[in-house]
Coordinates of N, CA and C and ligand atoms in Angstrom, one line a residue:
M1 N 0.6 -1.0 0.0 CA -0.4 0.2 0.0 C 1.0 1.4 -0.1
T2 N 0.7 2.4 -0.8 CA 1.4 3.2 -1.0 C 1.0 4.2 0.1
P3 N 1.6 5.0 1.1 CA 0.9 5.8 1.7 C 0.7 7.1 0.9
G4 N -0.5 7.9 1.9 CA -1.1 8.7 1.4 C -0.2 10.0 1.4
K5 N -0.7 11.1 0.7 CA 0.0 12.7 1.1 C -0.7 13.3 1.9
F6 N 0.1 14.2 2.3 CA -0.5 15.1 3.5 C 0.0 16.6 3.2
I7 N -1.4 17.4 2.6 CA -0.9 18.6 2.0 C -1.8 19.6 3.2
T8 N -1.3 21.0 3.5 CA -1.3 21.2 4.6 C -1.9 22.9 4.1
L9 N -2.5 23.4 4.7 CA -2.8 25.0 3.7 C -3.0 26.0 5.2
E10 N -2.4 27.1 5.0 CA -2.1 28.0 6.0 C -2.3 29.6 5.4
G11 N -2.0 30.2 6.0 CA -2.4 31.7 5.8 C -2.5 32.6 6.9
G12 N -2.7 33.9 6.9 CA -3.4 35.0 8.1 C -4.9 34.6 7.9
E13 N -5.3 35.6 8.9 CA -7.1 35.6 9.0 C -7.3 35.8 7.6
G14 N -8.8 35.1 7.6 CA -9.5 35.7 6.1 C -9.2 35.5 4.8
V15 N -8.0 34.8 4.3 CA -7.3 34.7 3.5 C -8.0 33.8 2.3
G16 N -9.3 33.1 2.4 CA -9.9 32.8 1.6 C -9.5 30.5 2.1
K17 N -9.1 30.6 3.1 CA -8.4 29.2 3.5 C -9.9 28.0 3.3
T18 N -11.1 28.2 3.8 CA -11.8 27.5 3.8 C -12.7 27.0 2.6
T19 N -13.1 28.2 1.8 CA -13.6 28.1 0.1 C -12.1 27.2 -0.4
N20 N -10.9 27.6 -0.1 CA -9.9 26.3 -1.3 C -9.9 25.1 -0.2
L21 N -10.0 24.9 0.8 CA -9.9 23.7 0.9 C -11.2 22.6 0.6
D22 N -12.0 23.4 0.3 CA -13.2 22.4 -0.1 C -12.7 22.1 -1.7
F23 N -12.1 23.0 -2.6 CA -11.8 23.2 -3.8 C -11.0 22.2 -3.8
I24 N -9.6 21.9 -3.2 CA -8.6 21.0 -3.3 C -9.5 19.6 -2.7
V25 N -10.5 19.6 -1.8 CA -10.7 18.0 -1.5 C -11.6 17.7 -2.9
S26 N -12.5 19.0 -3.4 CA -13.2 17.9 -4.6 C -12.1 17.2 -5.7
R27 N -11.4 18.8 -5.9 CA -10.4 18.4 -7.0 C -9.5 16.6 -6.8
L28 N -9.2 16.7 -5.8 CA -8.5 15.1 -5.3 C -9.3 14.2 -5.0
R29 N -10.9 14.6 -4.6 CA -11.7 12.9 -4.6 C -12.0 13.2 -6.1
D30 N -12.0 13.9 -7.6 CA -12.1 14.0 -8.8 C -11.4 13.0 -9.5
R31 N -10.2 12.4 -8.7 CA -9.5 11.9 -9.2 C -9.7 10.6 -8.7
G32 N -10.6 10.1 -7.8 CA -11.0 8.9 -7.3 C -10.0 8.4 -5.9
L33 N -9.4 9.7 -4.9 CA -8.5 9.6 -4.3 C -9.3 9.5 -2.9
E34 N -9.0 8.6 -2.0 CA -10.0 8.7 -0.6 C -9.2 10.3 0.1
V35 N -9.8 11.2 0.4 CA -9.3 12.5 1.3 C -10.2 12.8 2.5
V36 N -8.7 13.2 3.6 CA -10.0 13.0 4.7 C -9.6 14.7 4.8
A37 N -10.5 15.3 4.8 CA -10.3 16.8 5.3 C -10.5 17.0 6.7
T38 N -9.7 17.8 7.3 CA -9.4 18.3 9.1 C -9.0 19.3 9.0
R39 N -8.4 19.9 10.4 CA -8.4 21.3 10.6 C -7.1 21.1 12.0
E40 N -6.6 22.3 12.3 CA -5.9 22.3 13.7 C -6.2 23.9 14.2
P41 N -6.1 23.9 15.2 CA -6.6 23.4 16.2 C -7.7 22.2 15.9
G42 N -8.0 21.1 16.3 CA -9.2 20.3 16.2 C -8.9 19.1 15.7
G43 N -9.9 18.5 14.6 CA -9.8 17.5 14.3 C -10.2 15.9 14.9
T44 N -10.6 16.4 16.4 CA -10.5 15.2 17.2 C -11.4 15.6 18.4
V45 N -12.5 14.9 18.7 CA -12.9 15.0 19.8 C -12.3 16.0 21.1
F46 N -10.9 15.7 21.5 CA -10.3 15.9 22.5 C -9.7 17.5 21.6
G47 N -9.4 17.5 20.7 CA -8.9 18.7 19.8 C -10.0 20.2 19.5
E48 N -11.0 19.5 19.3 CA -12.3 20.4 19.3 C -12.3 21.3 20.6
A49 N -12.2 20.2 21.7 CA -12.6 20.8 23.2 C -11.3 21.9 23.2
V50 N -10.2 21.5 22.9 CA -8.9 22.3 23.0 C -9.3 24.3 22.4
R51 N -9.6 23.5 21.0 CA -10.1 24.8 19.9 C -11.0 25.9 20.6
E52 N -12.0 25.0 21.4 CA -12.9 26.1 22.1 C -12.5 26.8 23.2
I53 N -11.2 26.4 23.9 CA -10.6 27.1 24.9 C -9.5 27.9 23.9
F54 N -8.7 27.9 23.1 CA -7.6 28.4 22.7 C -8.4 29.6 22.1
L55 N -9.7 29.5 21.4 CA -10.2 30.7 20.5 C -10.9 31.8 21.4
H56 N -11.3 30.8 22.6 CA -12.5 31.8 23.3 C -12.5 32.0 24.9
H57 N -11.5 31.0 25.5 CA -10.7 31.6 26.8 C -10.6 33.1 26.8
A58 N -11.1 34.0 28.1 CA -10.7 35.2 27.9 C -9.1 35.3 27.8
E59 N -8.4 34.5 28.5 CA -7.0 35.2 29.1 C -5.9 33.7 28.5
V60 N -5.1 33.5 27.7 CA -4.2 32.5 27.1 C -2.6 32.8 27.2
R61 N -2.0 32.5 28.0 CA -1.1 33.0 28.0 C 0.0 32.3 26.5
P62 N 0.7 32.8 26.2 CA 1.8 32.7 25.0 C 2.1 31.2 25.1
E63 N 2.8 30.4 25.8 CA 3.5 29.5 26.5 C 2.1 28.6 26.4
A64 N 1.0 28.9 27.3 CA 0.0 28.1 27.1 C -0.5 27.7 26.1
E65 N -0.7 28.9 25.1 CA -1.0 28.7 23.3 C -0.5 27.5 23.0
L66 N 1.0 27.5 22.8 CA 1.6 26.7 22.1 C 1.5 25.5 22.6
L67 N 1.7 25.3 24.5 CA 1.1 23.6 25.1 C -0.1 23.1 24.4
L68 N -1.0 23.9 24.7 CA -2.6 23.5 24.4 C -2.4 23.0 22.4
L69 N -1.9 24.0 21.7 CA -2.1 23.6 20.2 C -1.1 22.3 20.3
F70 N -0.1 22.1 20.9 CA 0.6 20.9 20.4 C -0.1 19.6 21.0
A71 N -0.8 19.8 22.4 CA -1.7 18.7 22.9 C -2.5 18.4 22.1
A72 N -3.0 19.3 21.5 CA -4.2 19.0 20.3 C -3.7 18.2 19.1
R73 N -2.4 18.9 18.7 CA -1.9 18.1 17.8 C -1.4 16.3 17.7
V74 N -1.1 16.4 18.9 CA -0.3 15.0 19.4 C -1.8 13.8 19.1
H75 N -3.2 14.4 19.5 CA -4.7 13.3 19.5 C -4.7 13.5 18.1
H76 N -4.4 14.4 17.3 CA -4.9 14.5 15.7 C -4.3 13.8 15.1
L77 N -2.7 13.6 15.5 CA -1.9 13.0 14.3 C -2.4 11.5 15.0
R78 N -2.6 11.0 16.0 CA -2.5 9.8 16.3 C -3.8 9.1 15.8
E79 N -4.3 9.8 16.4 CA -5.7 9.5 16.0 C -6.4 9.4 14.1
V80 N -6.3 10.8 13.7 CA -6.6 10.9 12.7 C -5.3 10.8 11.5
V81 N -4.3 11.7 11.6 CA -3.8 12.1 10.2 C -3.0 10.6 10.1
E82 N -2.2 10.2 11.0 CA -1.2 8.9 10.4 C -2.3 7.9 10.3
P83 N -3.5 7.5 11.0 CA -4.3 6.5 10.6 C -4.2 6.2 8.7
A84 N -4.8 8.1 8.5 CA -5.2 7.7 7.0 C -4.0 7.8 6.2
L85 N -2.7 8.5 6.6 CA -1.8 8.4 5.9 C -1.6 7.1 5.5
Q86 N -1.3 6.3 6.4 CA -1.1 4.6 6.6 C -2.0 3.8 5.7
R87 N -3.1 4.0 5.7 CA -3.9 3.3 4.5 C -4.5 3.9 3.3
G88 N -3.5 4.6 3.1 CA -2.9 5.4 1.8 C -4.4 6.6 1.5
A89 N -4.9 7.3 2.5 CA -5.8 8.2 2.0 C -5.1 9.4 2.3
W90 N -5.5 10.6 1.3 CA -5.1 11.7 1.1 C -5.3 12.7 2.1
V91 N -4.7 13.2 3.1 CA -4.9 14.1 4.1 C -4.9 15.9 4.0
V92 N -6.0 16.3 3.6 CA -6.0 17.9 3.5 C -6.1 18.5 5.2
C93 N -5.3 19.0 5.3 CA -5.8 19.7 6.8 C -5.5 21.6 6.7
D94 N -6.2 22.2 7.2 CA -6.5 23.5 7.4 C -5.8 23.6 8.4
R95 N -4.4 24.2 8.7 CA -3.3 24.5 9.4 C -2.4 23.7 10.2
F96 N -1.4 23.6 9.9 CA -0.7 22.7 10.9 C 0.4 23.2 11.8
T97 N 1.4 23.0 11.7 CA 2.7 23.2 12.7 C 2.9 24.4 11.9
D98 N 3.3 24.8 11.0 CA 3.9 26.2 10.2 C 3.0 27.4 11.2
A99 N 1.6 27.1 11.0 CA 1.3 27.9 11.9 C 1.8 28.3 13.4
S100 N 2.1 27.4 14.4 CA 2.5 27.3 15.3 C 4.0 28.1 15.1
Y101 N 4.9 28.3 14.3 CA 5.8 28.9 14.1 C 5.4 30.3 13.3
A102 N 4.3 30.4 13.1 CA 4.1 31.3 12.6 C 3.3 32.5 13.7
Y103 N 2.1 31.7 14.3 CA 1.8 32.7 15.2 C 2.4 32.6 16.7
Q104 N 2.6 31.6 17.0 CA 3.5 31.5 18.3 C 4.8 31.9 18.3
G105 N 5.6 31.6 17.8 CA 7.1 31.8 17.3 C 7.3 33.5 16.9
A106 N 6.6 33.9 15.5 CA 6.7 35.2 15.3 C 6.0 36.3 15.8
G107 N 4.4 35.8 15.8 CA 3.5 36.9 16.6 C 3.8 37.0 18.0
R108 N 3.4 36.0 18.8 CA 4.2 35.7 20.2 C 5.4 36.0 20.7
G109 N 6.6 35.7 19.8 CA 7.9 35.8 20.3 C 8.4 34.9 21.2
I110 N 7.8 33.1 20.8 CA 8.4 32.5 21.5 C 9.5 31.7 20.9
D111 N 10.8 31.1 21.3 CA 12.2 30.9 20.7 C 11.5 29.9 19.8
R112 N 12.2 29.8 18.6 CA 11.8 28.6 17.6 C 12.8 27.4 17.7
S113 N 13.3 27.2 18.7 CA 14.2 26.0 19.2 C 12.8 25.6 19.8
V114 N 12.1 25.9 20.8 CA 10.9 25.3 21.7 C 10.1 24.7 20.9
I115 N 10.0 25.5 19.6 CA 8.9 25.1 18.8 C 9.3 23.8 18.1
D116 N 10.7 23.9 17.8 CA 11.3 22.8 17.2 C 11.2 21.6 17.8
F117 N 11.9 21.9 19.5 CA 11.5 20.4 20.3 C 10.3 19.8 20.2
L118 N 9.5 20.6 20.1 CA 7.9 20.0 20.4 C 7.7 19.3 18.7
R119 N 7.9 20.1 17.9 CA 7.8 19.3 16.8 C 8.5 18.2 16.9
D120 N 9.5 18.3 16.7 CA 10.3 16.8 16.4 C 9.8 15.5 17.8
W121 N 9.5 16.1 18.8 CA 8.9 14.9 19.9 C 7.7 14.6 19.2
I122 N 6.7 15.3 18.9 CA 5.4 15.0 18.5 C 5.7 14.2 17.4
Q123 N 6.0 14.9 16.6 CA 5.9 14.1 15.1 C 7.0 13.3 14.4
A124 N 8.1 13.3 15.1 CA 9.1 12.9 15.0 C 9.5 13.6 13.2
G125 N 9.3 12.3 12.6 CA 9.8 13.1 10.7 C 8.6 13.3 10.3
L126 N 7.8 13.3 10.9 CA 6.4 13.7 10.0 C 6.4 15.0 9.2
R127 N 6.2 15.0 8.1 CA 5.8 16.7 7.7 C 4.8 16.9 6.4
P128 N 4.5 18.1 6.5 CA 3.6 17.6 5.3 C 4.5 17.4 3.7
D129 N 3.4 17.1 2.4 CA 4.4 17.0 1.5 C 4.5 18.1 0.8
L130 N 3.2 19.1 0.8 CA 2.9 19.9 0.7 C 2.4 20.7 1.4
T131 N 2.6 22.3 1.2 CA 1.9 23.3 2.1 C 2.1 24.5 1.3
L132 N 0.1 25.0 1.1 CA -0.1 25.9 0.6 C 0.0 27.0 1.1
L133 N 0.7 28.3 1.0 CA 0.6 29.3 1.9 C -0.3 30.2 1.2
L134 N -1.4 30.3 1.6 CA -2.1 31.8 1.0 C -1.6 33.1 1.6
D135 N -1.5 34.1 0.7 CA -0.5 35.2 1.1 C -1.5 36.5 1.1
A136 N -1.8 37.3 1.7 CA -2.7 38.8 1.4 C -2.3 39.4 2.2
P137 N -2.2 40.9 1.9 CA -1.8 41.7 2.7 C -2.8 41.8 4.0
V138 N -2.3 41.9 5.1 CA -2.9 41.6 6.6 C -4.1 42.3 6.4
D139 N -4.2 43.9 6.1 CA -5.8 44.5 6.7 C -6.7 43.9 5.7
T140 N -6.8 43.6 4.6 CA -7.8 42.6 3.4 C -8.1 41.8 4.3
G141 N -7.4 40.7 4.8 CA -8.2 39.7 5.2 C -8.6 39.6 6.6
L142 N -8.2 40.4 7.2 CA -8.5 40.9 8.6 C -9.6 41.7 8.6
T143 N -9.9 42.7 7.8 CA -11.6 43.1 7.6 C -12.5 42.2 7.4
R144 N -12.1 41.4 6.3 CA -13.1 40.0 6.0 C -13.1 38.9 7.4
A145 N -12.2 38.9 8.2 CA -11.9 38.2 9.0 C -13.4 38.6 10.3
R146 N -12.8 39.8 10.3 CA -13.6 40.8 11.8 C -14.9 40.5 10.9
Q147 N -15.5 40.6 10.2 CA -17.0 40.6 9.5 C -17.3 39.9 9.9
R148 N -17.5 38.2 10.1 CA -17.7 37.5 10.7 C -18.2 37.3 11.8
S149 N -19.0 36.6 11.9 CA -20.1 36.8 13.5 C -18.8 36.5 14.6
G150 N -19.2 37.9 15.4 CA -17.8 37.7 16.5 C -16.9 37.1 16.3
P151 N -15.7 38.1 16.2 CA -14.5 37.8 16.4 C -14.0 37.1 17.4
D152 N -13.3 35.7 16.8 CA -12.4 35.0 18.4 C -11.1 35.7 18.9
R153 N -10.5 35.3 19.8 CA -9.6 35.6 20.8 C -8.3 36.5 19.8
L154 N -8.2 35.2 18.8 CA -7.1 35.6 18.1 C -7.2 37.0 17.2
E155 N -8.6 36.7 16.2 CA -8.9 37.7 15.6 C -9.0 39.3 16.0
R156 N -8.7 39.1 17.5 CA -9.1 40.6 18.0 C -7.5 41.4 18.2
E157 N -6.5 40.6 17.9 CA -5.1 40.8 17.9 C -5.2 42.2 16.7
D158 N -3.8 42.9 17.3 CA -3.7 44.0 16.4 C -2.8 44.0 15.1
I159 N -2.9 44.7 14.4 CA -2.6 44.7 13.2 C -0.7 44.3 13.1
A160 N -0.2 44.6 13.7 CA 1.2 44.3 14.2 C 1.3 43.0 14.5
F161 N 0.5 42.3 15.8 CA 0.3 41.0 15.6 C 0.4 40.5 14.2
F162 N -0.3 40.4 13.1 CA -0.6 39.7 12.0 C 0.3 40.3 10.9
A163 N 0.7 41.4 11.2 CA 2.2 41.6 9.9 C 3.0 40.8 10.4
R164 N 3.5 40.4 11.5 CA 4.6 39.4 12.4 C 4.1 38.2 11.9
V165 N 3.3 37.7 11.8 CA 2.3 36.7 11.6 C 2.8 36.5 9.9
R166 N 2.1 37.1 9.3 CA 2.9 36.9 7.8 C 3.9 37.3 7.2
E167 N 4.9 37.7 8.0 CA 6.3 37.9 7.7 C 7.2 36.4 8.4
G168 N 6.4 36.1 9.7 CA 6.8 34.6 9.7 C 6.7 33.5 8.8
Y169 N 5.4 33.4 8.3 CA 5.0 32.5 7.3 C 6.1 32.7 5.7
L170 N 6.5 33.6 5.4 CA 7.0 34.3 4.5 C 8.3 33.6 4.7
A171 N 8.8 34.1 5.9 CA 10.4 33.4 6.3 C 10.2 31.8 5.9
L172 N 9.4 31.0 6.8 CA 9.2 29.9 6.7 C 9.3 29.4 5.0
A173 N 8.3 30.0 4.1 CA 8.4 29.5 2.7 C 9.8 29.5 2.0
Q174 N 10.6 30.8 2.7 CA 11.7 31.2 1.9 C 12.7 30.0 2.6
A175 N 12.7 29.5 3.6 CA 13.4 28.7 4.1 C 13.4 27.2 3.5
E176 N 11.9 27.1 2.6 CA 11.6 25.8 2.6 C 10.5 25.6 1.3
P177 N 11.3 26.6 0.2 CA 10.2 26.8 -1.0 C 10.0 25.1 -1.4
G178 N 10.5 23.9 -1.4 CA 10.4 23.1 -2.0 C 9.2 22.4 -1.5
R179 N 8.7 22.7 -0.4 CA 7.7 21.9 0.4 C 6.2 23.2 0.3
I180 N 6.9 24.8 0.7 CA 6.0 25.5 1.1 C 5.5 26.4 -0.4
R181 N 4.8 26.6 -1.0 CA 4.3 27.2 -2.0 C 3.6 28.5 -2.0
V182 N 4.0 30.0 -1.8 CA 3.4 30.7 -1.7 C 2.1 31.0 -2.8
I183 N 1.1 31.5 -2.4 CA 0.0 31.4 -3.3 C -0.7 33.0 -3.4
D184 N -0.4 33.7 -3.7 CA -1.3 35.1 -3.8 C -2.3 35.1 -4.2
A185 N -3.3 35.6 -2.6 CA -4.7 35.1 -2.7 C -5.4 36.9 -2.4
A186 N -4.5 37.5 -2.9 CA -5.4 38.9 -2.8 C -6.3 38.8 -4.5
R187 N -5.4 38.0 -5.4 CA -6.1 38.2 -6.6 C -7.8 37.3 -6.9
P188 N -8.3 37.4 -8.2 CA -9.9 36.6 -7.9 C -9.2 35.3 -7.6
L189 N -10.5 35.1 -7.0 CA -10.6 33.7 -6.7 C -10.0 32.5 -7.7
A190 N -10.9 32.5 -8.9 CA -10.6 31.6 -10.2 C -9.2 31.5 -10.1
V191 N -8.2 33.1 -10.0 CA -6.9 33.0 -10.6 C -6.2 32.0 -9.5
V192 N -6.7 32.3 -8.3 CA -5.6 31.6 -7.2 C -6.2 30.4 -7.4
Q193 N -7.5 30.0 -7.5 CA -7.7 28.3 -7.7 C -6.9 27.9 -8.8
A194 N -6.5 28.4 -9.9 CA -5.8 27.7 -10.9 C -4.4 27.7 -10.9
A195 N -3.9 28.4 -9.5 CA -2.4 28.4 -9.1 C -2.6 26.9 -8.4
I196 N -3.5 26.9 -7.5 CA -3.7 26.2 -6.5 C -3.5 24.7 -7.3
A197 N -4.5 24.3 -8.4 CA -4.8 23.4 -9.3 C -3.5 23.2 -9.5
S198 N -2.7 24.2 -10.0 CA -1.2 23.6 -10.8 C -0.5 22.8 -9.7
Q199 N 0.0 23.8 -8.5 CA 0.7 22.8 -7.5 C -0.1 21.4 -7.2
L200 N -1.3 21.1 -7.2 CA -1.7 19.8 -6.9 C -1.4 18.6 -8.1
D201 N -1.7 19.7 -9.2 CA -0.9 18.5 -10.5 C 0.4 18.1 -10.0
L202 N 1.2 18.9 -9.6 CA 2.4 18.5 -9.6 C 2.6 17.4 -8.6
L203 N 2.2 17.8 -7.7 CA 2.1 16.7 -6.7 C 1.8 15.2 -6.9
L204 N 0.5 15.3 -7.8 CA -0.5 14.0 -8.5 C 0.6 13.5 -9.1
S205 N 1.5 14.1 -9.8 CA 2.2 13.7 -11.0 C 3.4 13.1 -10.3
G206 N 3.6 13.5 -9.4 CA 5.2 12.9 -8.2 C 6.2 13.7 -8.7
R207 N 5.9 15.3 -9.0 CA 7.0 15.8 -9.4 C 7.3 16.8 -8.3
V208 N 6.6 16.5 -7.0 CA 7.1 17.9 -5.8 C 7.8 16.8 -4.9
Ligands
TMP301 P1 -8.7 29.4 11.7 O1 -8.5 27.6 11.6 O2 -10.3 29.1 11.6 O3 -8.2 30.3 10.7 O4 -8.4 29.8 13.2 C1 -8.0 28.7 14.1 C2 -6.9 30.2 14.8 O5 -5.8 29.5 15.5 C3 -6.1 31.1 13.7 O6 -6.1 32.2 14.6 C4 -4.6 30.7 14.0 C5 -4.6 30.0 15.5 N1 -3.6 29.1 15.6 C6 -2.1 29.2 16.2 O7 -2.0 30.3 16.6 N2 -0.9 28.1 15.9 C7 -1.3 26.7 15.3 O8 -0.6 26.1 15.3 C8 -2.8 27.1 14.7 C9 -3.0 25.6 14.1 C10 -3.6 27.8 15.0

């Protein structure tokens, strides 16, 4: 049995992750693949409970944020992601560990070595095969995200925080250009989806 592929979708607030995740999933299903669509934090009963605390508890210290995310992540990996990949399914995940580097690392200022340690402990060698980073100017996305019903704890952060998150993501992409593909998400949806489709085609044809 060939193991499945692991695709993650990343980006700041309001860049269109949900719409594009649906697009990716249906494109892969059209090829006859078994696809598991999931998200972080979340994806398991435990992880969804953590997500609720993470997004809605009044105050969560940066260190606690990181630990909560990895607590949810270990359940998600063991219960959902790893079994799916092992049976040959493709996993499409809305956010993963790159978000911890961007938000808790670049955004909150937690030292990268701490995140490296947790990643290596929880994931061992597991990394996404492909990460699509939807990139857009922070004010565009933030306005969109805040218009949705009741902004969550993260969405209430100031613009400087999201500027650091964006820079953090772009630095990750620069360091790992083979895995992380930057998609300019400020363009019309059809153009964005054409760019996503060509990245998926490369992966499907084994060229990534
Ligand atoms: P979203 O997936 O609906 O965008 O919301 C998840 C929020 O959680 C988002 O603000 C980013 C944040 N987050 C982190 O700060 N670190 C992480 O590692 C992950 C997975 C998410």
